[in-house]
Amino acid sequence: MWTCLRHVDAPVETRTGRRQNQKQCWPRTSDKNFKTVSVNAWVEESEGEPGLVLGLRGEPYWLLPGKSGGIRNFALRAECTHLGCIAPWNEVQQKFVCPCHGSQYDPDGTVLRGPAPHSLALAHVEVVDKGNARVRLSAWTEEDFRDGAAPWWS
Ligand code: FES
Protein backbone atom coordinates (compact mmCIF):
# COMPACT_ATOMS: atom_id res chain seq x y z
CA MET A 1 0.00 0.00 0.00
CA TRP A 2 1.39 3.44 -0.89
CA THR A 3 0.02 5.87 1.67
CA CYS A 4 -0.03 9.56 0.94
CA LEU A 5 2.69 11.78 2.39
CA ARG A 6 1.97 13.55 5.68
CA HIS A 7 3.76 15.82 8.11
CA VAL A 8 5.45 14.97 11.38
CA ASP A 9 7.15 17.09 14.01
CA ALA A 10 10.92 16.89 13.89
CA PRO A 11 13.75 18.52 15.80
CA VAL A 12 15.45 21.20 13.72
CA GLU A 13 18.69 22.96 14.50
CA THR A 14 18.40 26.75 14.38
CA ARG A 15 21.11 29.15 13.19
CA THR A 16 22.27 29.55 16.78
CA GLY A 17 22.66 25.79 17.19
CA ARG A 18 19.56 25.45 19.37
CA ARG A 19 17.27 22.54 18.60
CA GLN A 20 13.56 23.06 18.44
CA ASN A 21 10.66 21.09 17.11
CA GLN A 22 9.08 22.24 13.91
CA LYS A 23 6.63 20.75 11.55
CA GLN A 24 8.46 19.53 8.49
CA CYS A 25 6.67 21.05 5.56
CA TRP A 26 6.02 19.50 2.21
CA PRO A 27 5.86 21.94 -0.68
CA ARG A 28 2.43 23.36 -1.38
CA THR A 29 1.99 20.85 -4.13
CA SER A 30 1.04 18.28 -1.52
CA ASP A 31 -2.28 16.55 -1.67
CA LYS A 32 -5.46 17.49 0.13
CA ASN A 33 -4.45 15.37 3.15
CA PHE A 34 -1.80 17.91 4.21
CA LYS A 35 -1.84 17.48 8.00
CA THR A 36 0.10 16.31 11.04
CA VAL A 37 0.14 12.59 11.70
CA SER A 38 -1.91 11.48 14.66
CA VAL A 39 -1.50 7.90 15.83
CA ASN A 40 -5.19 7.08 15.94
CA ALA A 41 -5.89 8.37 12.44
CA TRP A 42 -2.76 6.74 11.09
CA VAL A 43 -3.60 3.34 12.59
CA GLU A 44 -7.09 3.54 11.14
CA GLU A 45 -5.91 4.50 7.67
CA SER A 46 -2.85 2.25 7.49
CA GLU A 47 -4.89 -0.96 7.74
CA GLY A 48 -1.94 -2.76 9.29
CA GLU A 49 0.53 -1.81 6.55
CA PRO A 50 3.50 0.60 6.63
CA GLY A 51 2.63 4.19 5.79
CA LEU A 52 4.85 6.84 4.23
CA VAL A 53 5.34 10.17 6.05
CA LEU A 54 7.68 13.14 5.88
CA GLY A 55 10.04 13.05 8.82
CA LEU A 56 13.48 14.27 9.74
CA ARG A 57 14.68 17.05 7.43
CA GLY A 58 11.71 16.35 5.19
CA GLU A 59 12.96 12.91 4.26
CA PRO A 60 10.45 10.13 3.60
CA TYR A 61 10.01 7.57 6.36
CA TRP A 62 7.87 4.48 6.77
CA LEU A 63 5.81 4.36 9.94
CA LEU A 64 5.19 0.76 10.93
CA PRO A 65 2.12 -0.80 12.49
CA GLY A 66 2.59 -2.32 15.95
CA LYS A 67 2.44 -6.09 16.22
CA SER A 68 -0.61 -5.84 18.48
CA GLY A 69 -2.03 -2.54 17.26
CA GLY A 70 -0.79 1.01 17.52
CA ILE A 71 2.49 2.06 16.02
CA ARG A 72 6.05 0.74 16.35
CA ASN A 73 8.62 2.82 18.20
CA PHE A 74 10.91 3.10 15.20
CA ALA A 75 10.51 4.23 11.61
CA LEU A 76 12.46 3.34 8.49
CA ARG A 77 13.88 5.86 6.05
CA ALA A 78 12.20 4.95 2.80
CA GLU A 79 15.20 5.66 0.57
CA CYS A 80 16.91 2.54 -0.71
CA THR A 81 20.50 2.34 0.51
CA HIS A 82 21.75 1.56 -2.99
CA LEU A 83 21.06 4.75 -4.93
CA GLY A 84 18.20 6.34 -3.04
CA CYS A 85 15.03 5.29 -4.84
CA ILE A 86 11.98 5.05 -2.59
CA ALA A 87 11.52 1.39 -1.64
CA PRO A 88 7.77 0.79 -1.40
CA TRP A 89 6.08 -1.80 0.77
CA ASN A 90 4.97 -4.86 -1.19
CA GLU A 91 1.84 -6.12 0.49
CA VAL A 92 1.94 -9.52 -1.21
CA GLN A 93 5.59 -10.27 -0.50
CA GLN A 94 5.46 -8.57 2.94
CA LYS A 95 8.71 -6.72 2.34
CA PHE A 96 10.04 -3.46 0.94
CA VAL A 97 11.07 -3.92 -2.68
CA CYS A 98 13.03 -1.27 -4.52
CA PRO A 99 11.71 -0.77 -8.06
CA CYS A 100 15.03 0.55 -9.38
CA HIS A 101 17.43 -2.40 -9.08
CA GLY A 102 15.51 -4.94 -7.03
CA SER A 103 16.91 -4.62 -3.52
CA GLN A 104 14.66 -6.08 -0.85
CA TYR A 105 14.21 -5.38 2.86
CA ASP A 106 12.27 -7.27 5.51
CA PRO A 107 9.51 -5.56 7.57
CA ASP A 108 12.15 -4.25 10.02
CA GLY A 109 14.16 -2.76 7.14
CA THR A 110 16.93 -5.36 7.23
CA VAL A 111 18.43 -5.79 3.77
CA LEU A 112 17.57 -9.22 2.34
CA ARG A 113 18.89 -8.80 -1.18
CA GLY A 114 21.26 -6.33 -2.83
CA PRO A 115 22.64 -4.44 -4.52
CA ALA A 116 21.70 -2.33 -1.47
CA PRO A 117 24.71 -2.39 0.88
CA HIS A 118 22.85 -1.57 4.12
CA SER A 119 19.56 -1.98 5.91
CA LEU A 120 17.15 0.97 5.83
CA ALA A 121 18.07 3.79 8.22
CA LEU A 122 16.17 4.03 11.51
CA ALA A 123 14.53 6.89 13.40
CA HIS A 124 12.84 6.88 16.79
CA VAL A 125 9.08 7.31 16.88
CA GLU A 126 7.59 9.12 19.85
CA VAL A 127 4.00 9.89 20.56
CA VAL A 128 3.72 13.43 21.87
CA ASP A 129 0.83 15.71 22.84
CA LYS A 130 -1.23 13.11 24.67
CA GLY A 131 -4.55 14.65 23.66
CA ASN A 132 -3.91 14.48 19.94
CA ALA A 133 -1.36 11.62 20.04
CA ARG A 134 0.84 13.25 17.43
CA VAL A 135 3.84 11.37 16.02
CA ARG A 136 7.35 12.81 16.25
CA LEU A 137 10.51 11.32 14.75
CA SER A 138 13.97 11.82 16.21
CA ALA A 139 17.44 10.79 15.12
CA TRP A 140 18.61 7.24 15.85
CA THR A 141 22.23 7.54 16.92
CA GLU A 142 22.72 4.41 18.99
CA GLU A 143 23.46 0.84 17.96
CA ASP A 144 21.31 -0.66 15.21
CA PHE A 145 19.22 -3.30 17.01
CA ARG A 146 19.03 -5.40 13.82
CA ASP A 147 22.73 -6.19 13.56
CA GLY A 148 24.36 -4.65 16.65
CA ALA A 149 26.49 -2.34 14.52
CA ALA A 150 26.95 1.40 14.76
CA PRO A 151 24.40 3.21 12.60
CA TRP A 152 25.84 3.71 9.14
CA TRP A 153 23.53 6.73 8.57
CA SER A 154 24.80 8.98 11.38
S1 FES B 1 18.26 2.21 -5.83
FE1 FES B 1 17.28 0.55 -4.86
S2 FES B 1 18.24 -1.18 -5.70
FE2 FES B 1 19.21 0.47 -6.66
mmCIF file of C-alpha atoms and ligand atoms in Angstrom:
data_model
loop_
_atom_site.group_PDB
_atom_site.id
_atom_site.type_symbol
_atom_site.label_atom_id
_atom_site.label_comp_id
_atom_site.label_asym_id
_atom_site.label_seq_id
_atom_site.Cartn_x
_atom_site.Cartn_y
_atom_site.Cartn_z
ATOM 1 C CA MET A 1 0.000 0.000 0.000
ATOM 2 C CA TRP A 2 1.386 3.443 -0.891
ATOM 3 C CA THR A 3 0.017 5.868 1.670
ATOM 4 C CA CYS A 4 -0.030 9.560 0.944
ATOM 5 C CA LEU A 5 2.695 11.776 2.392
ATOM 6 C CA ARG A 6 1.970 13.546 5.676
ATOM 7 C CA HIS A 7 3.765 15.825 8.110
ATOM 8 C CA VAL A 8 5.445 14.966 11.376
ATOM 9 C CA ASP A 9 7.148 17.093 14.012
ATOM 10 C CA ALA A 10 10.919 16.888 13.892
ATOM 11 C CA PRO A 11 13.754 18.521 15.798
ATOM 12 C CA VAL A 12 15.448 21.203 13.720
ATOM 13 C CA GLU A 13 18.693 22.964 14.505
ATOM 14 C CA THR A 14 18.402 26.750 14.378
ATOM 15 C CA ARG A 15 21.113 29.154 13.188
ATOM 16 C CA THR A 16 22.275 29.546 16.785
ATOM 17 C CA GLY A 17 22.658 25.794 17.188
ATOM 18 C CA ARG A 18 19.560 25.450 19.367
ATOM 19 C CA ARG A 19 17.273 22.540 18.602
ATOM 20 C CA GLN A 20 13.557 23.063 18.445
ATOM 21 C CA ASN A 21 10.658 21.085 17.111
ATOM 22 C CA GLN A 22 9.084 22.239 13.911
ATOM 23 C CA LYS A 23 6.634 20.750 11.546
ATOM 24 C CA GLN A 24 8.465 19.527 8.494
ATOM 25 C CA CYS A 25 6.670 21.053 5.560
ATOM 26 C CA TRP A 26 6.022 19.500 2.213
ATOM 27 C CA PRO A 27 5.861 21.941 -0.679
ATOM 28 C CA ARG A 28 2.426 23.365 -1.380
ATOM 29 C CA THR A 29 1.992 20.847 -4.132
ATOM 30 C CA SER A 30 1.037 18.278 -1.517
ATOM 31 C CA ASP A 31 -2.285 16.549 -1.673
ATOM 32 C CA LYS A 32 -5.457 17.493 0.129
ATOM 33 C CA ASN A 33 -4.445 15.370 3.149
ATOM 34 C CA PHE A 34 -1.796 17.909 4.205
ATOM 35 C CA LYS A 35 -1.843 17.477 7.998
ATOM 36 C CA THR A 36 0.097 16.315 11.044
ATOM 37 C CA VAL A 37 0.141 12.586 11.702
ATOM 38 C CA SER A 38 -1.915 11.479 14.655
ATOM 39 C CA VAL A 39 -1.504 7.898 15.825
ATOM 40 C CA ASN A 40 -5.190 7.076 15.935
ATOM 41 C CA ALA A 41 -5.892 8.372 12.443
ATOM 42 C CA TRP A 42 -2.759 6.737 11.094
ATOM 43 C CA VAL A 43 -3.604 3.338 12.587
ATOM 44 C CA GLU A 44 -7.089 3.537 11.143
ATOM 45 C CA GLU A 45 -5.908 4.499 7.668
ATOM 46 C CA SER A 46 -2.850 2.247 7.490
ATOM 47 C CA GLU A 47 -4.887 -0.962 7.736
ATOM 48 C CA GLY A 48 -1.942 -2.763 9.291
ATOM 49 C CA GLU A 49 0.531 -1.814 6.554
ATOM 50 C CA PRO A 50 3.498 0.604 6.626
ATOM 51 C CA GLY A 51 2.629 4.194 5.788
ATOM 52 C CA LEU A 52 4.855 6.840 4.227
ATOM 53 C CA VAL A 53 5.335 10.168 6.046
ATOM 54 C CA LEU A 54 7.675 13.135 5.883
ATOM 55 C CA GLY A 55 10.035 13.045 8.817
ATOM 56 C CA LEU A 56 13.484 14.267 9.739
ATOM 57 C CA ARG A 57 14.683 17.046 7.432
ATOM 58 C CA GLY A 58 11.711 16.353 5.186
ATOM 59 C CA GLU A 59 12.964 12.907 4.257
ATOM 60 C CA PRO A 60 10.452 10.129 3.601
ATOM 61 C CA TYR A 61 10.011 7.566 6.361
ATOM 62 C CA TRP A 62 7.874 4.480 6.766
ATOM 63 C CA LEU A 63 5.809 4.356 9.938
ATOM 64 C CA LEU A 64 5.193 0.760 10.930
ATOM 65 C CA PRO A 65 2.122 -0.804 12.488
ATOM 66 C CA GLY A 66 2.593 -2.319 15.948
ATOM 67 C CA LYS A 67 2.441 -6.090 16.220
ATOM 68 C CA SER A 68 -0.608 -5.842 18.477
ATOM 69 C CA GLY A 69 -2.034 -2.541 17.264
ATOM 70 C CA GLY A 70 -0.785 1.007 17.516
ATOM 71 C CA ILE A 71 2.492 2.064 16.025
ATOM 72 C CA ARG A 72 6.047 0.740 16.347
ATOM 73 C CA ASN A 73 8.616 2.817 18.196
ATOM 74 C CA PHE A 74 10.906 3.101 15.201
ATOM 75 C CA ALA A 75 10.505 4.233 11.611
ATOM 76 C CA LEU A 76 12.462 3.337 8.487
ATOM 77 C CA ARG A 77 13.876 5.856 6.050
ATOM 78 C CA ALA A 78 12.204 4.950 2.797
ATOM 79 C CA GLU A 79 15.198 5.656 0.565
ATOM 80 C CA CYS A 80 16.908 2.537 -0.714
ATOM 81 C CA THR A 81 20.499 2.336 0.510
ATOM 82 C CA HIS A 82 21.754 1.559 -2.989
ATOM 83 C CA LEU A 83 21.056 4.752 -4.929
ATOM 84 C CA GLY A 84 18.202 6.338 -3.036
ATOM 85 C CA CYS A 85 15.034 5.295 -4.838
ATOM 86 C CA ILE A 86 11.980 5.051 -2.592
ATOM 87 C CA ALA A 87 11.522 1.392 -1.641
ATOM 88 C CA PRO A 88 7.767 0.787 -1.399
ATOM 89 C CA TRP A 89 6.083 -1.802 0.768
ATOM 90 C CA ASN A 90 4.970 -4.862 -1.191
ATOM 91 C CA GLU A 91 1.835 -6.121 0.494
ATOM 92 C CA VAL A 92 1.938 -9.522 -1.214
ATOM 93 C CA GLN A 93 5.587 -10.268 -0.498
ATOM 94 C CA GLN A 94 5.459 -8.568 2.941
ATOM 95 C CA LYS A 95 8.712 -6.725 2.338
ATOM 96 C CA PHE A 96 10.043 -3.461 0.944
ATOM 97 C CA VAL A 97 11.073 -3.924 -2.683
ATOM 98 C CA CYS A 98 13.026 -1.265 -4.516
ATOM 99 C CA PRO A 99 11.714 -0.766 -8.061
ATOM 100 C CA CYS A 100 15.032 0.546 -9.381
ATOM 101 C CA HIS A 101 17.427 -2.401 -9.076
ATOM 102 C CA GLY A 102 15.508 -4.945 -7.032
ATOM 103 C CA SER A 103 16.914 -4.615 -3.516
ATOM 104 C CA GLN A 104 14.656 -6.079 -0.854
ATOM 105 C CA TYR A 105 14.214 -5.384 2.859
ATOM 106 C CA ASP A 106 12.266 -7.271 5.512
ATOM 107 C CA PRO A 107 9.505 -5.559 7.569
ATOM 108 C CA ASP A 108 12.151 -4.246 10.017
ATOM 109 C CA GLY A 109 14.163 -2.762 7.144
ATOM 110 C CA THR A 110 16.934 -5.356 7.231
ATOM 111 C CA VAL A 111 18.428 -5.791 3.772
ATOM 112 C CA LEU A 112 17.575 -9.223 2.341
ATOM 113 C CA ARG A 113 18.894 -8.803 -1.180
ATOM 114 C CA GLY A 114 21.263 -6.333 -2.830
ATOM 115 C CA PRO A 115 22.635 -4.437 -4.515
ATOM 116 C CA ALA A 116 21.699 -2.333 -1.466
ATOM 117 C CA PRO A 117 24.709 -2.388 0.876
ATOM 118 C CA HIS A 118 22.851 -1.571 4.121
ATOM 119 C CA SER A 119 19.563 -1.984 5.914
ATOM 120 C CA LEU A 120 17.151 0.969 5.825
ATOM 121 C CA ALA A 121 18.069 3.788 8.220
ATOM 122 C CA LEU A 122 16.175 4.033 11.510
ATOM 123 C CA ALA A 123 14.531 6.886 13.405
ATOM 124 C CA HIS A 124 12.840 6.875 16.792
ATOM 125 C CA VAL A 125 9.082 7.313 16.875
ATOM 126 C CA GLU A 126 7.586 9.120 19.847
ATOM 127 C CA VAL A 127 3.996 9.893 20.560
ATOM 128 C CA VAL A 128 3.718 13.432 21.870
ATOM 129 C CA ASP A 129 0.832 15.706 22.839
ATOM 130 C CA LYS A 130 -1.230 13.112 24.674
ATOM 131 C CA GLY A 131 -4.546 14.652 23.662
ATOM 132 C CA ASN A 132 -3.911 14.482 19.942
ATOM 133 C CA ALA A 133 -1.355 11.618 20.036
ATOM 134 C CA ARG A 134 0.840 13.247 17.429
ATOM 135 C CA VAL A 135 3.840 11.370 16.023
ATOM 136 C CA ARG A 136 7.346 12.805 16.249
ATOM 137 C CA LEU A 137 10.509 11.324 14.750
ATOM 138 C CA SER A 138 13.973 11.816 16.208
ATOM 139 C CA ALA A 139 17.439 10.785 15.122
ATOM 140 C CA TRP A 140 18.608 7.239 15.854
ATOM 141 C CA THR A 141 22.231 7.537 16.919
ATOM 142 C CA GLU A 142 22.717 4.415 18.986
ATOM 143 C CA GLU A 143 23.456 0.837 17.959
ATOM 144 C CA ASP A 144 21.312 -0.662 15.207
ATOM 145 C CA PHE A 145 19.218 -3.296 17.005
ATOM 146 C CA ARG A 146 19.035 -5.400 13.816
ATOM 147 C CA ASP A 147 22.732 -6.187 13.556
ATOM 148 C CA GLY A 148 24.357 -4.647 16.650
ATOM 149 C CA ALA A 149 26.491 -2.339 14.522
ATOM 150 C CA ALA A 150 26.952 1.402 14.765
ATOM 151 C CA PRO A 151 24.403 3.209 12.605
ATOM 152 C CA TRP A 152 25.841 3.713 9.135
ATOM 153 C CA TRP A 153 23.531 6.731 8.568
ATOM 154 C CA SER A 154 24.805 8.977 11.383
HETATM 155 S S1 FES B 1 18.256 2.205 -5.832
HETATM 156 FE FE1 FES B 1 17.278 0.553 -4.857
HETATM 157 S S2 FES B 1 18.242 -1.178 -5.696
HETATM 158 FE FE2 FES B 1 19.214 0.474 -6.663
#
